Amino acid sequence: MDEELRSLTGRLRHEAGARAAFAYERLVATGDLDELAGVLTAPQQPLWARELAAFRLGLAGDRRAFETLVLLLNHRDPQRCASAAYALARLGDPRTARAAAALATNELRVAYALHPVRLLVELRAPEAVPALITTLARRFRPHDPYRRVALACVEGLGALGDERARAVLNEALAHPPLAQAAAGALKRLPVQRAPR
């Protein structure tokens, strides 16, 4: 079993509890993708069931999971966000990068931007660099409480190695919590040619 799936099923088994043990085991065991997709649209399904169904569909590359996984990517529970990001990275839906970029740059939801940022880096999509630059530039305000998001942007821009990130990474050097990571990220950018 996939390690991320093992972690998710253990967490959701506990969340489902003894009263829902039969329903839980059925969702874990079924190979019927239509049955899993039905959980996403059926009324009054508990969140654990929707998450389990969407995660399994995502790993199977079934795009019916997309909307639910995007909602979970922006959830207040970091474990749900991490599981959704993992499944979205494997889903193969072309809408994923655009959705992750929208979540990463939504200043009203910046507290939940860490996993969308990391997902963008993993996807290496065209939307990734502009979204990370935008999100990082907003973190330079005095006493910004979202240092983990800023650090993920710095590290992600280094991993992506795109020249467009140079200016914002140079600006990050002036912020002590980000300076070391920014210096490392700058070293990963293409070497600038001296003007002739």
CSV table of C-alpha atoms in Angstrom, one decimal:
chain,number,residue,atom,x,y,z
A,1,MET,CA,0.0,0.0,0.0
A,2,ASP,CA,1.2,3.5,-0.8
A,3,GLU,CA,2.7,5.2,2.3
A,4,GLU,CA,0.5,8.3,2.0
A,5,LEU,CA,-2.6,6.1,1.6
A,6,ARG,CA,-1.6,4.1,4.6
A,7,SER,CA,-1.3,7.3,6.7
A,8,LEU,CA,-4.6,8.6,5.4
A,9,THR,CA,-6.5,5.4,6.0
A,10,GLY,CA,-5.2,5.2,9.6
A,11,ARG,CA,-6.3,8.8,10.3
A,12,LEU,CA,-9.7,8.4,8.7
A,13,ARG,CA,-10.3,5.0,10.4
A,14,HIS,CA,-10.0,6.8,13.7
A,15,GLU,CA,-12.2,9.7,12.5
A,16,ALA,CA,-14.9,7.3,11.3
A,17,GLY,CA,-15.0,5.5,14.6
A,18,ALA,CA,-16.6,2.2,15.5
A,19,ARG,CA,-20.1,3.2,14.4
A,20,ALA,CA,-19.0,3.7,10.8
A,21,ALA,CA,-16.5,0.8,10.7
A,22,PHE,CA,-18.5,-1.1,8.0
A,23,ALA,CA,-18.9,1.9,5.7
A,24,TYR,CA,-15.2,2.8,6.2
A,25,GLU,CA,-14.0,-0.8,5.4
A,26,ARG,CA,-16.2,-0.9,2.3
A,27,LEU,CA,-14.7,2.4,0.9
A,28,VAL,CA,-11.2,1.2,1.6
A,29,ALA,CA,-11.7,-2.2,-0.1
A,30,THR,CA,-13.9,-1.3,-3.1
A,31,GLY,CA,-12.3,-1.3,-6.5
A,32,ASP,CA,-15.4,0.3,-8.0
A,33,LEU,CA,-14.6,3.9,-9.1
A,34,ASP,CA,-18.3,4.7,-9.7
A,35,GLU,CA,-19.0,3.7,-6.1
A,36,LEU,CA,-16.3,6.0,-4.9
A,37,ALA,CA,-17.5,8.8,-7.1
A,38,GLY,CA,-21.0,8.3,-5.8
A,39,VAL,CA,-19.8,9.2,-2.3
A,40,LEU,CA,-18.7,12.6,-3.6
A,41,THR,CA,-22.2,13.5,-4.8
A,42,ALA,CA,-24.4,11.7,-2.4
A,43,PRO,CA,-26.1,13.9,0.3
A,44,GLN,CA,-25.1,13.8,4.0
A,45,GLN,CA,-21.8,12.0,3.5
A,46,PRO,CA,-19.3,12.6,6.4
A,47,LEU,CA,-16.2,14.4,5.5
A,48,TRP,CA,-14.0,11.4,6.2
A,49,ALA,CA,-15.9,9.4,3.6
A,50,ARG,CA,-15.6,12.2,1.0
A,51,GLU,CA,-11.9,12.6,1.6
A,52,LEU,CA,-11.2,8.8,1.4
A,53,ALA,CA,-13.2,8.5,-1.8
A,54,ALA,CA,-11.6,11.6,-3.4
A,55,PHE,CA,-8.1,10.5,-2.4
A,56,ARG,CA,-8.6,7.0,-3.9
A,57,LEU,CA,-10.1,8.4,-7.1
A,58,GLY,CA,-7.2,10.9,-7.3
A,59,LEU,CA,-4.6,8.1,-7.1
A,60,ALA,CA,-6.6,6.3,-9.8
A,61,GLY,CA,-6.4,9.3,-12.1
A,62,ASP,CA,-10.2,9.7,-12.0
A,63,ARG,CA,-11.0,13.4,-12.6
A,64,ARG,CA,-14.3,13.2,-10.8
A,65,ALA,CA,-12.2,13.8,-7.6
A,66,PHE,CA,-10.9,17.2,-8.7
A,67,GLU,CA,-13.4,19.5,-7.1
A,68,THR,CA,-13.4,17.7,-3.8
A,69,LEU,CA,-9.6,17.5,-3.7
A,70,VAL,CA,-9.3,21.3,-4.4
A,71,LEU,CA,-11.7,22.0,-1.5
A,72,LEU,CA,-9.6,19.8,0.8
A,73,LEU,CA,-6.4,21.5,-0.4
A,74,ASN,CA,-7.8,24.7,1.1
A,75,HIS,CA,-9.0,23.1,4.4
A,76,ARG,CA,-8.0,24.3,7.8
A,77,ASP,CA,-6.7,20.9,8.8
A,78,PRO,CA,-3.1,20.6,7.5
A,79,GLN,CA,-3.3,16.8,7.2
A,80,ARG,CA,-6.3,17.1,4.9
A,81,CYS,CA,-4.4,19.7,2.8
A,82,ALA,CA,-1.3,17.5,2.6
A,83,SER,CA,-3.3,14.4,1.5
A,84,ALA,CA,-5.3,16.4,-1.1
A,85,ALA,CA,-2.1,17.9,-2.5
A,86,TYR,CA,-0.6,14.4,-2.8
A,87,ALA,CA,-3.7,13.1,-4.7
A,88,LEU,CA,-3.9,16.2,-6.9
A,89,ALA,CA,-0.3,15.7,-7.9
A,90,ARG,CA,-1.1,12.3,-9.2
A,91,LEU,CA,-4.5,13.0,-10.6
A,92,GLY,CA,-3.2,14.4,-13.9
A,93,ASP,CA,-6.0,17.0,-14.3
A,94,PRO,CA,-4.9,20.0,-16.3
A,95,ARG,CA,-7.0,22.3,-14.1
A,96,THR,CA,-4.9,21.5,-11.0
A,97,ALA,CA,-2.1,24.0,-11.4
A,98,ARG,CA,-4.5,26.9,-12.1
A,99,ALA,CA,-6.5,26.0,-9.0
A,100,ALA,CA,-3.4,25.7,-6.8
A,101,ALA,CA,-2.1,29.0,-8.1
A,102,ALA,CA,-5.5,30.7,-7.2
A,103,LEU,CA,-5.3,29.2,-3.7
A,104,ALA,CA,-1.7,30.1,-3.2
A,105,THR,CA,-2.3,33.8,-4.2
A,106,ASN,CA,-5.6,34.3,-2.3
A,107,GLU,CA,-4.5,36.6,0.4
A,108,LEU,CA,-7.7,36.0,2.4
A,109,ARG,CA,-6.7,32.3,2.7
A,110,VAL,CA,-2.9,32.7,3.0
A,111,ALA,CA,-3.0,30.8,6.3
A,112,TYR,CA,-3.8,27.7,4.2
A,113,ALA,CA,-1.4,28.4,1.3
A,114,LEU,CA,1.5,26.2,2.3
A,115,HIS,CA,0.3,23.0,0.5
A,116,PRO,CA,-0.9,24.8,-2.6
A,117,VAL,CA,2.6,26.4,-2.8
A,118,ARG,CA,4.3,23.0,-2.4
A,119,LEU,CA,1.9,21.4,-5.0
A,120,LEU,CA,2.8,24.1,-7.5
A,121,VAL,CA,6.5,23.3,-7.1
A,122,GLU,CA,5.8,19.6,-7.5
A,123,LEU,CA,3.8,20.2,-10.7
A,124,ARG,CA,6.4,22.5,-12.2
A,125,ALA,CA,3.5,24.0,-14.2
A,126,PRO,CA,3.7,27.4,-16.0
A,127,GLU,CA,1.6,28.9,-13.3
A,128,ALA,CA,4.0,28.0,-10.5
A,129,VAL,CA,6.7,30.7,-10.8
A,130,PRO,CA,4.4,33.8,-11.1
A,131,ALA,CA,2.2,32.5,-8.3
A,132,LEU,CA,5.1,31.9,-5.9
A,133,ILE,CA,6.6,35.3,-6.7
A,134,THR,CA,3.3,37.0,-6.0
A,135,THR,CA,2.8,35.1,-2.7
A,136,LEU,CA,6.4,35.7,-1.5
A,137,ALA,CA,6.4,39.4,-2.3
A,138,ARG,CA,3.3,39.8,-0.1
A,139,ARG,CA,5.2,38.2,2.8
A,140,PHE,CA,7.7,41.0,3.1
A,141,ARG,CA,5.4,43.1,5.3
A,142,PRO,CA,6.6,43.8,8.8
A,143,HIS,CA,5.6,41.1,11.3
A,144,ASP,CA,4.0,38.9,8.7
A,145,PRO,CA,2.8,35.8,10.5
A,146,TYR,CA,3.1,33.4,7.5
A,147,ARG,CA,6.8,32.7,7.6
A,148,ARG,CA,6.3,29.0,6.6
A,149,VAL,CA,4.5,30.0,3.5
A,150,ALA,CA,7.3,32.5,2.6
A,151,LEU,CA,9.9,29.9,3.2
A,152,ALA,CA,8.1,27.4,1.0
A,153,CYS,CA,8.0,30.0,-1.7
A,154,VAL,CA,11.7,30.7,-1.4
A,155,GLU,CA,12.6,27.0,-1.5
A,156,GLY,CA,10.2,26.4,-4.3
A,157,LEU,CA,11.6,29.2,-6.5
A,158,GLY,CA,15.0,27.7,-5.9
A,159,ALA,CA,13.9,24.3,-6.9
A,160,LEU,CA,12.2,25.6,-10.1
A,161,GLY,CA,15.3,27.6,-11.0
A,162,ASP,CA,13.6,30.2,-13.0
A,163,GLU,CA,15.4,33.5,-13.7
A,164,ARG,CA,12.2,35.5,-13.2
A,165,ALA,CA,12.5,34.8,-9.4
A,166,ARG,CA,15.9,36.6,-9.0
A,167,ALA,CA,14.5,40.0,-8.0
A,168,VAL,CA,12.1,38.7,-5.3
A,169,LEU,CA,14.8,36.3,-4.0
A,170,ASN,CA,17.3,39.2,-3.7
A,171,GLU,CA,14.6,41.1,-1.8
A,172,ALA,CA,14.2,38.0,0.5
A,173,LEU,CA,17.9,38.3,1.5
A,174,ALA,CA,17.0,41.4,3.5
A,175,HIS,CA,14.6,39.3,5.7
A,176,PRO,CA,16.6,37.4,8.3
A,177,PRO,CA,14.2,34.4,8.6
A,178,LEU,CA,14.4,33.9,4.8
A,179,ALA,CA,18.0,35.0,4.1
A,180,GLN,CA,19.8,31.7,4.2
A,181,ALA,CA,17.1,29.9,2.1
A,182,ALA,CA,17.1,32.8,-0.3
A,183,ALA,CA,20.9,32.7,-0.8
A,184,GLY,CA,20.6,29.0,-1.5
A,185,ALA,CA,17.8,29.5,-3.9
A,186,LEU,CA,19.7,32.2,-5.8
A,187,LYS,CA,22.6,29.8,-6.3
A,188,ARG,CA,20.2,27.4,-8.1
A,189,LEU,CA,19.1,30.0,-10.7
A,190,PRO,CA,20.9,30.1,-14.1
A,191,VAL,CA,24.2,31.9,-14.0
A,192,GLN,CA,23.8,35.5,-15.3
A,193,ARG,CA,25.9,36.4,-18.3
A,194,ALA,CA,27.9,39.5,-18.0
A,195,PRO,CA,26.9,42.2,-20.5
A,196,ARG,CA,29.2,42.5,-23.4
